[in-house]
Coordinates of C-alpha atoms in Angstrom, one line a residue:
X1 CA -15.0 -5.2 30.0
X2 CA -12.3 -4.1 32.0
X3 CA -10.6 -7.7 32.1
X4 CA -11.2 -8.0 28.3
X5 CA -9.4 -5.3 27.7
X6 CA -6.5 -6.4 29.6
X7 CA -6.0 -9.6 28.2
X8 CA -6.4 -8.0 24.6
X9 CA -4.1 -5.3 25.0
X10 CA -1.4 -7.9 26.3
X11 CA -1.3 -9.4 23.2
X12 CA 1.2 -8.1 21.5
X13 CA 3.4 -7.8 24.3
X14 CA 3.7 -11.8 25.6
X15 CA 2.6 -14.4 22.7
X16 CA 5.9 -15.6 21.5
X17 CA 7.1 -13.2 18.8
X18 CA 7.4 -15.5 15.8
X19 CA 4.0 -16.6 16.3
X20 CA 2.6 -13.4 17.1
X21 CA 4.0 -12.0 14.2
X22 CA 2.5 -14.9 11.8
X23 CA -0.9 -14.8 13.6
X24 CA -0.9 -10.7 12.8
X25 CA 0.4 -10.7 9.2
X26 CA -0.3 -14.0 7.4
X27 CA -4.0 -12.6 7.5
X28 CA -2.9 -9.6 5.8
X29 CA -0.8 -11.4 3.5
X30 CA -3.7 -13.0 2.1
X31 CA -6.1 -10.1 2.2
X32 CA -3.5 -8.4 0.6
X33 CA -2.6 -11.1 -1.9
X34 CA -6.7 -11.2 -3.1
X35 CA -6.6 -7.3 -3.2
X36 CA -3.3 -7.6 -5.8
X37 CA -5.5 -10.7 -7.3
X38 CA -8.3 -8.1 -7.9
X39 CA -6.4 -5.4 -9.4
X40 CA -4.5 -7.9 -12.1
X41 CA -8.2 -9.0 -12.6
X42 CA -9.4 -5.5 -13.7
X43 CA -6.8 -4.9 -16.0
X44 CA -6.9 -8.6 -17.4
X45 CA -11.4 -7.7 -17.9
X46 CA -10.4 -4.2 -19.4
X47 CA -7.3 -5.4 -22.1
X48 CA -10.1 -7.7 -23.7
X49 CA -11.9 -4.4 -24.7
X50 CA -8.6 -3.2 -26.5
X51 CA -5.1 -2.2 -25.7
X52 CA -6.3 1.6 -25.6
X53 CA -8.3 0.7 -22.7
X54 CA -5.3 -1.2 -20.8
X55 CA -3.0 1.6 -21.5
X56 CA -5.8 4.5 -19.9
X57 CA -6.2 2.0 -17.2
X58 CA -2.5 2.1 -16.8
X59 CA -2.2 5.5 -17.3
X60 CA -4.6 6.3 -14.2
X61 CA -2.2 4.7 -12.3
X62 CA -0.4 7.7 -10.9
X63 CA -3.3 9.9 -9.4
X64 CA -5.0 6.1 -8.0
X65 CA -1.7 5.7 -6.3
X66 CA -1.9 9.5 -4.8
X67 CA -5.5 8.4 -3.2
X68 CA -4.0 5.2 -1.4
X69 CA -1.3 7.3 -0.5
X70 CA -3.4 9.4 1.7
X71 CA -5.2 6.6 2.8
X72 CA -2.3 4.6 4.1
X73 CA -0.1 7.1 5.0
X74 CA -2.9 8.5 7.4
X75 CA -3.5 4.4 8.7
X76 CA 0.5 4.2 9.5
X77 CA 0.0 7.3 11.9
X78 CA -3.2 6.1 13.2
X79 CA -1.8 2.6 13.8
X80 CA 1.6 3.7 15.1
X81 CA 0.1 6.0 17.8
X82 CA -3.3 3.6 18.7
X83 CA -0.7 0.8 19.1
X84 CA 1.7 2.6 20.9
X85 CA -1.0 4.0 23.2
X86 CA -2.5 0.7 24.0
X87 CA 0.8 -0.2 24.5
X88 CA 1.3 2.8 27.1
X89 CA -2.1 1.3 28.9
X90 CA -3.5 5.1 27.4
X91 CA -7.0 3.8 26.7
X92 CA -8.6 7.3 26.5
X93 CA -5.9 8.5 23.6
X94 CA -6.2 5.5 21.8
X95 CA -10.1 6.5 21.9
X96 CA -9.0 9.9 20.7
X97 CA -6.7 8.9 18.2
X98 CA -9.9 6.4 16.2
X99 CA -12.8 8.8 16.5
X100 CA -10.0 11.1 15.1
X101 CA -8.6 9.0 12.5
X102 CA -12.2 8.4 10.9
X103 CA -12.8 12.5 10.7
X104 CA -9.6 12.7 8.7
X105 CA -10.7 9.7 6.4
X106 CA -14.2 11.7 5.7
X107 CA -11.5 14.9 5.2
X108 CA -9.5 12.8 2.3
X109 CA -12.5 11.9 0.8
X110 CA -13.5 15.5 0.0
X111 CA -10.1 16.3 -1.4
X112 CA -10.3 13.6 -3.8
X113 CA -14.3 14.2 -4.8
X114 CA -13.3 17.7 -5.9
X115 CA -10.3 16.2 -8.2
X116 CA -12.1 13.9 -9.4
X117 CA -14.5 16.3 -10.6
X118 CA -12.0 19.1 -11.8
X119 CA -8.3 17.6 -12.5
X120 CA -9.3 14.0 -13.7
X121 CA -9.5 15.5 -17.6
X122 CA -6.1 17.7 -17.9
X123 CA -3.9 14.8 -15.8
X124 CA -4.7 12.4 -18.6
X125 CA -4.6 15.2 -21.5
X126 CA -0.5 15.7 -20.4
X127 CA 0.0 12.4 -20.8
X128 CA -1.2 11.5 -24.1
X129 CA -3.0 12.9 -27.3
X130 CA -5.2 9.8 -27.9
X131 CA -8.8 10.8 -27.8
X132 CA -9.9 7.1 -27.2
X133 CA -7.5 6.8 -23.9
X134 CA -8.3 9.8 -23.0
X135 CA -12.2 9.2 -23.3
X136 CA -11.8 5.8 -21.3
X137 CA -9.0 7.4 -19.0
X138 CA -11.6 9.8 -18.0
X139 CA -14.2 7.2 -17.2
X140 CA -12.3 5.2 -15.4
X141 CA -11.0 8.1 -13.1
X142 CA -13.8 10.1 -12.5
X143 CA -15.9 7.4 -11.4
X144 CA -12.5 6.1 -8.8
X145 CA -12.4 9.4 -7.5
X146 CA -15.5 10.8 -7.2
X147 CA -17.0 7.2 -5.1
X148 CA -13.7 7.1 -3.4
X149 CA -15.3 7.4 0.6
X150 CA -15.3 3.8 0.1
X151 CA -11.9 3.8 -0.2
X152 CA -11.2 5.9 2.8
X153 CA -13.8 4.3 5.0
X154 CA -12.4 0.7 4.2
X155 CA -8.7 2.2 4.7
X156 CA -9.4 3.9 8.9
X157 CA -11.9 1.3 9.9
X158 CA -9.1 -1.9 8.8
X159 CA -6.5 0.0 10.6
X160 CA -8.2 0.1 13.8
X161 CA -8.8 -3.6 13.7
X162 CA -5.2 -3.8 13.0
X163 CA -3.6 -1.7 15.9
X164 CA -5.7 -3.6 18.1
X165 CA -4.3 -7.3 16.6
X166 CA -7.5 -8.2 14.9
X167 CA -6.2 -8.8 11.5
X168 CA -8.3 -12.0 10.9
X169 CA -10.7 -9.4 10.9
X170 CA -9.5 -7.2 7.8
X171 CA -8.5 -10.4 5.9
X172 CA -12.6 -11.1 6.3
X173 CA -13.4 -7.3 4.9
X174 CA -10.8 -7.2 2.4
X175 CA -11.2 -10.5 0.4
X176 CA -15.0 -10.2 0.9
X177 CA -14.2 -6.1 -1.3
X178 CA -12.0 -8.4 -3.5
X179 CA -14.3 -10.9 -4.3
X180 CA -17.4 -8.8 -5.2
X181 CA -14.6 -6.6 -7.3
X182 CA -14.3 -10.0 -9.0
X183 CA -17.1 -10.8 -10.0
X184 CA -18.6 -7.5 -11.0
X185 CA -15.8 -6.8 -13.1
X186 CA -16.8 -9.1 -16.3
X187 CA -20.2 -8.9 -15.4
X188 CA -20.4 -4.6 -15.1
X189 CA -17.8 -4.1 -18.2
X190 CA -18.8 -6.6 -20.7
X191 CA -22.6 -6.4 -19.8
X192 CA -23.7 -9.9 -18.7
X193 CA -26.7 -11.0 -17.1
X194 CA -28.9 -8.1 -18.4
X195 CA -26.7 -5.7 -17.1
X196 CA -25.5 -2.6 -19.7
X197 CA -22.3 -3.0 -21.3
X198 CA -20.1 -0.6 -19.0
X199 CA -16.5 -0.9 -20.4
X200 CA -14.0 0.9 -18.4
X201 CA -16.8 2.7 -16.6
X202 CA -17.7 -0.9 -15.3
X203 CA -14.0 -2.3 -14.5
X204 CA -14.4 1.5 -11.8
X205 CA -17.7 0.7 -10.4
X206 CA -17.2 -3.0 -9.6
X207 CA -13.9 -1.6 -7.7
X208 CA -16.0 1.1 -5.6
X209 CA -18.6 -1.3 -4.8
X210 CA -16.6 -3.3 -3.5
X211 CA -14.8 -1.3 -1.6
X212 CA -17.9 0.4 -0.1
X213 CA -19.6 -3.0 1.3
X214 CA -15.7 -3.5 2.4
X215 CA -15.9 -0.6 4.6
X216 CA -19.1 -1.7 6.2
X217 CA -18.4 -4.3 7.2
X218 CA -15.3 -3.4 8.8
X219 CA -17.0 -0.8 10.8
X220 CA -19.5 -3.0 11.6
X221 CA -16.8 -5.5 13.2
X222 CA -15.4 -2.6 14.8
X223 CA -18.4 -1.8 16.6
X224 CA -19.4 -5.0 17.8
X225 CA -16.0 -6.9 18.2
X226 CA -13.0 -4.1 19.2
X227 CA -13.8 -3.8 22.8
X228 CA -10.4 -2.2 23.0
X229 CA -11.6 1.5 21.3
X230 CA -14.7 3.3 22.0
X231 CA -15.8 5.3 18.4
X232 CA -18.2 8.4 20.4
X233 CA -19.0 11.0 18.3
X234 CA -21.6 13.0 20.0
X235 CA -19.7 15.8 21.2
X236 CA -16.9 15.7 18.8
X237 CA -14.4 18.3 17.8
X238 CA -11.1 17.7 16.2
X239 CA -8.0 17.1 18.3
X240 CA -5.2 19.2 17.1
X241 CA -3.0 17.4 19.2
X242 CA -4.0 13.8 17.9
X243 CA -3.9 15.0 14.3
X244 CA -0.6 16.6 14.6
X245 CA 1.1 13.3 16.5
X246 CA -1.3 11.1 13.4
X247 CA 0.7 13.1 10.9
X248 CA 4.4 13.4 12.5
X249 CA 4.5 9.8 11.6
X250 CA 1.9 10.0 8.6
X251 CA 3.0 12.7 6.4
X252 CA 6.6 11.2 5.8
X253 CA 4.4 8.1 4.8
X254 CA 2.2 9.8 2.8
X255 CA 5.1 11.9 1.0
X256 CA 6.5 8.4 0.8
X257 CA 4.3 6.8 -1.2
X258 CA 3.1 10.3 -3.0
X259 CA 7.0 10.5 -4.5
X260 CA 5.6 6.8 -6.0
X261 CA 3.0 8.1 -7.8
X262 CA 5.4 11.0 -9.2
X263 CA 7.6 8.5 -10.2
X264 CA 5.0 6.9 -12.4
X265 CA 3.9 9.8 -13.7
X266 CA 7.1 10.7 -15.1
X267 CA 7.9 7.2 -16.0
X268 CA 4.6 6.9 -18.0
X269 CA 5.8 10.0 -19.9
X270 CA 9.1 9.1 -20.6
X271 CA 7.8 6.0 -22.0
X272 CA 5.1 7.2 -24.0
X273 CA 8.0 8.8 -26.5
X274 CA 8.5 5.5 -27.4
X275 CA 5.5 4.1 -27.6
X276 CA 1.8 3.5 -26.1
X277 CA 2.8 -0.2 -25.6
X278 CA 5.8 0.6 -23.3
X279 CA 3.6 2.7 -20.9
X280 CA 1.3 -0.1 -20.8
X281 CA 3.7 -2.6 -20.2
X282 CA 5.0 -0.5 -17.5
X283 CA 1.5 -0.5 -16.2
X284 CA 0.5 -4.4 -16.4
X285 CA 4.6 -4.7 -14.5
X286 CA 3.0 -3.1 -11.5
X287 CA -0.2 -4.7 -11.4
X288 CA 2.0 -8.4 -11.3
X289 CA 4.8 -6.8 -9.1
X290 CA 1.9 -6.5 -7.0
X291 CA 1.5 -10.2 -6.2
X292 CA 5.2 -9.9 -4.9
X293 CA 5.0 -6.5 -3.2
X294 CA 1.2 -7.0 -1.5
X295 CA 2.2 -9.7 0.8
X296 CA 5.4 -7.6 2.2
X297 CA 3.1 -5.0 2.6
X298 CA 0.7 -7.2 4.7
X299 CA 3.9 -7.9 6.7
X300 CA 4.3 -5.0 7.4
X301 CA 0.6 -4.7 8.3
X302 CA 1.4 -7.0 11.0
X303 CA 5.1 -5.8 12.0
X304 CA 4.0 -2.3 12.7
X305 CA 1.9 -2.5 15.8
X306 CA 4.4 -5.0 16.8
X307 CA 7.0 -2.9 17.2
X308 CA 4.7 0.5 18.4
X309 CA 3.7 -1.9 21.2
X310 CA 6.6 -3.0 22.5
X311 CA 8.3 0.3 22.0
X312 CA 5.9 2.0 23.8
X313 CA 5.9 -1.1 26.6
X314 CA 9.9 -0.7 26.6
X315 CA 10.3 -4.6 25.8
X316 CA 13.4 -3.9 23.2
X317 CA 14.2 -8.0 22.7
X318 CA 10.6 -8.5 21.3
X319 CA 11.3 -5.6 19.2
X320 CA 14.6 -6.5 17.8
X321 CA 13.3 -10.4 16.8
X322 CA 10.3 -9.0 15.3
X323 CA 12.3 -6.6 12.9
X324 CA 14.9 -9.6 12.1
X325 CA 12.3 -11.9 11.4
X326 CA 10.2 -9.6 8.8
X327 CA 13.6 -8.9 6.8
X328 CA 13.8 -13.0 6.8
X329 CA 10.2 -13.7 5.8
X330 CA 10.4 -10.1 3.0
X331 CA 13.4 -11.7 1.6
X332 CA 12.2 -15.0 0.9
X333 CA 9.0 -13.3 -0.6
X334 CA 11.1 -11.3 -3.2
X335 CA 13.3 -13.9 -3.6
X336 CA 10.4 -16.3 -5.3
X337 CA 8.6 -13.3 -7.2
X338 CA 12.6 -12.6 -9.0
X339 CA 12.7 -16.3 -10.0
X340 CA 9.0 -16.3 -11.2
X341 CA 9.5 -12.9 -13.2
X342 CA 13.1 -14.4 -14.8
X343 CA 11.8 -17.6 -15.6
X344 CA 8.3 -16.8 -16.5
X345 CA 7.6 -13.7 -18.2
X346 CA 6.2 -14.8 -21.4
X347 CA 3.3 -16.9 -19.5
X348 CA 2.7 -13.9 -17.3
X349 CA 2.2 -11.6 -20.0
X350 CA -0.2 -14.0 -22.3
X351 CA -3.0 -13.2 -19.0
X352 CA -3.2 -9.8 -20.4
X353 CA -3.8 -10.6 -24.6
X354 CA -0.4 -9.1 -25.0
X355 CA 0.6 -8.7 -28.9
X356 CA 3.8 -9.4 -29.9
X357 CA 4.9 -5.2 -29.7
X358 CA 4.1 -5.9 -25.8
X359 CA 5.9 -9.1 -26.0
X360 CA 9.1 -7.4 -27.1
X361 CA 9.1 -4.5 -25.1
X362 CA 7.7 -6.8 -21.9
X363 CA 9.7 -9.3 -21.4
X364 CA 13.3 -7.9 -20.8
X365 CA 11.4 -5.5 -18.6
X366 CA 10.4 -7.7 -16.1
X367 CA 13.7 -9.6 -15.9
X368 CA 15.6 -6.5 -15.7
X369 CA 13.5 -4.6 -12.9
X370 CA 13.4 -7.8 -10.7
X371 CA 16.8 -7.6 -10.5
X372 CA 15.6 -4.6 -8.1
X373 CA 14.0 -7.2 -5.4
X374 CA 16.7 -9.1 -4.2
X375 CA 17.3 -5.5 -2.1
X376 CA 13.9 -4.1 -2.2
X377 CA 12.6 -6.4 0.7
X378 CA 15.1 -5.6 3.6
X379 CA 14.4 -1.9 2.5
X380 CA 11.3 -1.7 2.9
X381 CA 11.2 -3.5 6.0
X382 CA 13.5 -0.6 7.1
X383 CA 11.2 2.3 6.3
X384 CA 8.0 0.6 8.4
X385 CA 10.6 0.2 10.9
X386 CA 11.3 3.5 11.1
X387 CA 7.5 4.6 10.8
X388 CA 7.1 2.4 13.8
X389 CA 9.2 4.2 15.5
X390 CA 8.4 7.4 15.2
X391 CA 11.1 8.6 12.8
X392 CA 9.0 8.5 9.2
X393 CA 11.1 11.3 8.0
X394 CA 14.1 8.7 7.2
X395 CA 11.5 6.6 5.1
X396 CA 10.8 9.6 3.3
X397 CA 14.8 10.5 2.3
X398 CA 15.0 6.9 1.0
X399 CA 12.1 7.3 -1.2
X400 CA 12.6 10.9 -2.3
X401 CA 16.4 9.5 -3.0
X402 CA 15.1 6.6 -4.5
X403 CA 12.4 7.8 -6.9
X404 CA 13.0 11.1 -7.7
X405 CA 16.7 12.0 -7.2
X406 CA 17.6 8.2 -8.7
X407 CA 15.1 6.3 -10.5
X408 CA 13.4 8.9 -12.6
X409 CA 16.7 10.8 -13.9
X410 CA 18.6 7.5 -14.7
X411 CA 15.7 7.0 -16.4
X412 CA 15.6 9.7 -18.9
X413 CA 19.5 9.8 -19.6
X414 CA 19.0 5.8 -20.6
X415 CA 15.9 6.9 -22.6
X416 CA 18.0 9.3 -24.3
X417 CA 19.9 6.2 -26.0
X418 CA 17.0 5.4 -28.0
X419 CA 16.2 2.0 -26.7
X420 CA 13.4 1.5 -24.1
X421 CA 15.2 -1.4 -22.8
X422 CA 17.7 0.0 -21.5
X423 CA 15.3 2.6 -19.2
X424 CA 14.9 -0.6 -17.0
X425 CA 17.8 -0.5 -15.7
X426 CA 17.0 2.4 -13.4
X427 CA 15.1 0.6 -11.3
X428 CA 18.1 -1.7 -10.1
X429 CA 20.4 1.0 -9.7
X430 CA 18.2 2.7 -7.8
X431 CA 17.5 0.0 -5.4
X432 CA 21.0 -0.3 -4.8
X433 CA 20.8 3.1 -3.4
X434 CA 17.9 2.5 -1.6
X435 CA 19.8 -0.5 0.1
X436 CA 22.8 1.8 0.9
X437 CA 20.9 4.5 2.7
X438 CA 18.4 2.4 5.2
X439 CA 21.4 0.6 6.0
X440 CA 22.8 3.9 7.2
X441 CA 19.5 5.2 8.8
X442 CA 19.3 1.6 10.5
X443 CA 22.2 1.7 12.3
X444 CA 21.5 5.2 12.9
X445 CA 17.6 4.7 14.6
X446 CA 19.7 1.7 16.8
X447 CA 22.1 3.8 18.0
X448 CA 19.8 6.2 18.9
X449 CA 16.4 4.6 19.9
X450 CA 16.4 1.1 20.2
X451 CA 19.3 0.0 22.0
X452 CA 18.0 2.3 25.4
X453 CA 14.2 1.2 24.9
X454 CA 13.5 -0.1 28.4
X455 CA 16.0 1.8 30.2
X456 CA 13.3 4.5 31.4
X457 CA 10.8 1.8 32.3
X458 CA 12.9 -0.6 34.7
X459 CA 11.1 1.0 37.6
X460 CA 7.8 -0.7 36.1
X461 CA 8.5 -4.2 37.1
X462 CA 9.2 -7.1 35.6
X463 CA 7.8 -6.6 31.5
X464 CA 7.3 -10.8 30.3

């Protein structure tokens, strides 16, 4: 076991970078390409009940995003400090750091079982008046929520596969959750093949079944096929010490991502002033900015333990190419998805029976907010980077900047000129600030990290 382990845990430190990088991400590329597939999918199944039920889909949008937010922004801690204890050769942490990463997935589960059973009802009452989006919003949440330990169980379980370079693995779990999604969807909402005629209820319970046999899986893999971490619970009491150095790099993440979901809460409300339609176009925008989006995120998926490895293994020239390469491959991504969304919008739009009020307001949206991606790819390169690296915090200024200090009050003064097309041009002004400050923070985590990784380590020997 002992030589398995050494020839796994090398890895990431001696397979040519580019190749190691591919090998590591375009796996979770296309996991994460079926997973955006999956949620256009279930908003495609639920705007053929009506456009009340797209729009309370839509709506749920904020609080769904605040569940992945705990979920990921707890894996980019776990996977940071598993990777960059492998990388160290710190076997026994990197034990300590999974058995303690799956207590605190069982911990966000709870959290969101009791708001899914208490807040689910007032969050969609403050956004909206209608009693039939509120009735599906409702049973579309509650049911998200309250089944949501497949969620969290999927989320820890993937990660470890990840930190150890298994991502073939978690393409397998993920696009086998996707798929079932898929084809429960029609099946649970519309009632097909003597099953009851679910509606919304349906499009939420093909998503957490799918999730849930997901998350077996994975920890089935893990069990049998990552020799690397030993998950022991007999004995087990949480680690303080773990959980605090999970969440030095995870809480900026999960404030990261959190400030998102605020964002699209206040978005959704400035919008509804105008109309219904305009919060649900701004809803089906980020199920198809998705398809763009997903695949940077699976990038990064693959970038991260990357560059925890190497950091930790003090091998600063594998670092550097990695982080140049992802800002090539994210910028050739958002790059096509700009073109598709200028050139394409109508045809993109028709997949969700959009009327011609949707039409309207939909199509200068999408050619104005992609506008935002020619910058959004290097920057979010930038803030894994600096998750990587221990220094989450400047991922969380750029956000926090971004979202709440930009996005959302450029919003509301544009609203205030009483046409919702010009709201959309927040988002490109904000990405412009965006760009502007990881820029700064870049040169500022060089300076001060990367160009003296190695220097403490020369005394190790020779590190290719």
């Amino acid at each position: 076991m002992e030589k398995n382990v050494e020839v796994k845990e090398n890895k990431m430190g001696v397979m040519p970078v580019n190749q190691l990088l591919l090998s590591m991400s375009f796996p979770m590329m296309i996991s994460m390409l079926v997973q955006a597939l999956y949620n256009i999918v279930d908003s495609i199944f639920v705007s053929r009940i009506n456009e009340n039920a797209l729009t309370a889909v839509s709506l749920a949008f904020p609080l769904q995003s605040l569940m992945i937010a705990l979920g990921t922004g707890t894996g980019v801690g776990i996977n940071a400090l598993l990777s960059k204890s492998l990388g160290e050769k710190n076997f026994k942490k990197a034990d300590k750091v999974a058995v303690n990463g799956v207590f605190l997935a069982a911990v966000s589960y709870v959290i969101f079982l009791i708001i899914g059973l208490t807040v689910v009802k007032p969050f969609y009452a403050s956004q909206t008046t209608d009693v039939q989006i509120l009735e599906y919003g409702c049973q579309y949440l509650t049911v998200v929520c309250c089944f949501s330990f497949g969620m969290y169980s999927q989320f820890i379980f993937e990660r470890l596969l990840q930190s150890t370079g298994k991502t073939i693995y978690t393409m397998i779990t993920q696009t086998t959750g996707a798929v079932i999604n898929i084809i429960l969807d029609p099946i649970l909402i519309f009632g097909y093949f003597g099953m009851p005629r679910l509606g919304v209820t349906g499009a939420a319970a093909a998503t957490v079944i799918g999730q849930i046999i997901a998350a077996i899986m994975a920890f089935i893999i893990n069990q049998k096929k990552n020799t690397e971490i030993s998950l022991v619970f007999k004995g087990f009491r949480p680690d303080k010490s773990i959980i605090g150095q999970i969440y030095a790099v995870g809480i900026p993440s999960i404030i990261m991502q959190a400030i998102g979901s605020v964002m699209t809460y206040g978005m959704n409300r400035i919008l509804m002033v105008f109309t219904s339609t305009a919060a649900a176009v701004f809803g089906v925008y980020f199920k198809l900015q998705s398809f763009i989006f997903m695949p940077i995120f699976g990038l990064n998926n693959g970038m991260v333990p990357i560059i925890a490895y190497n950091f930790g293994a003090g091998k600063k020239d594998r670092l550097v190419k990695t982080i140049k390469l992802s800002v090539i491959y994210a910028e050739v991504i958002m790059l096509t998805g700009a073109l598709i969304f200028q050139v394409f919008p109508v045809q993109l739009f028709s997949l969700f029976e959009a009327s011609e009020t949707m039409l309207t307001i939909g199509i200068p949206a999408l050619r104005t907010i992609s506008i935002s991606f020619l910058f959004a790819g290097f920057c979010i390169i930038c803030g894994s980077v600096f998750q990587a690296l221990g220094n989450g915090v400047y991922s969380m200024t750029v956000s926090i900047a971004r979202q709440l200090l930009v996005l959302l009050p450029v919003a509301y003064l544009l609203s205030r000129l009483g046409n919702v097309n010009y709201v959309w041009m927040a988002f490109p002004i904000a990405e412009v600030v965006s760009l502007s400050m990881s820029l700064f923070f870049l040169l500022k985590i060089n300076k001060k990290i990367i160009s003296h990784i190695g220097e403490d380590v020369t005394a190790k020997g020779p590190q290719e």
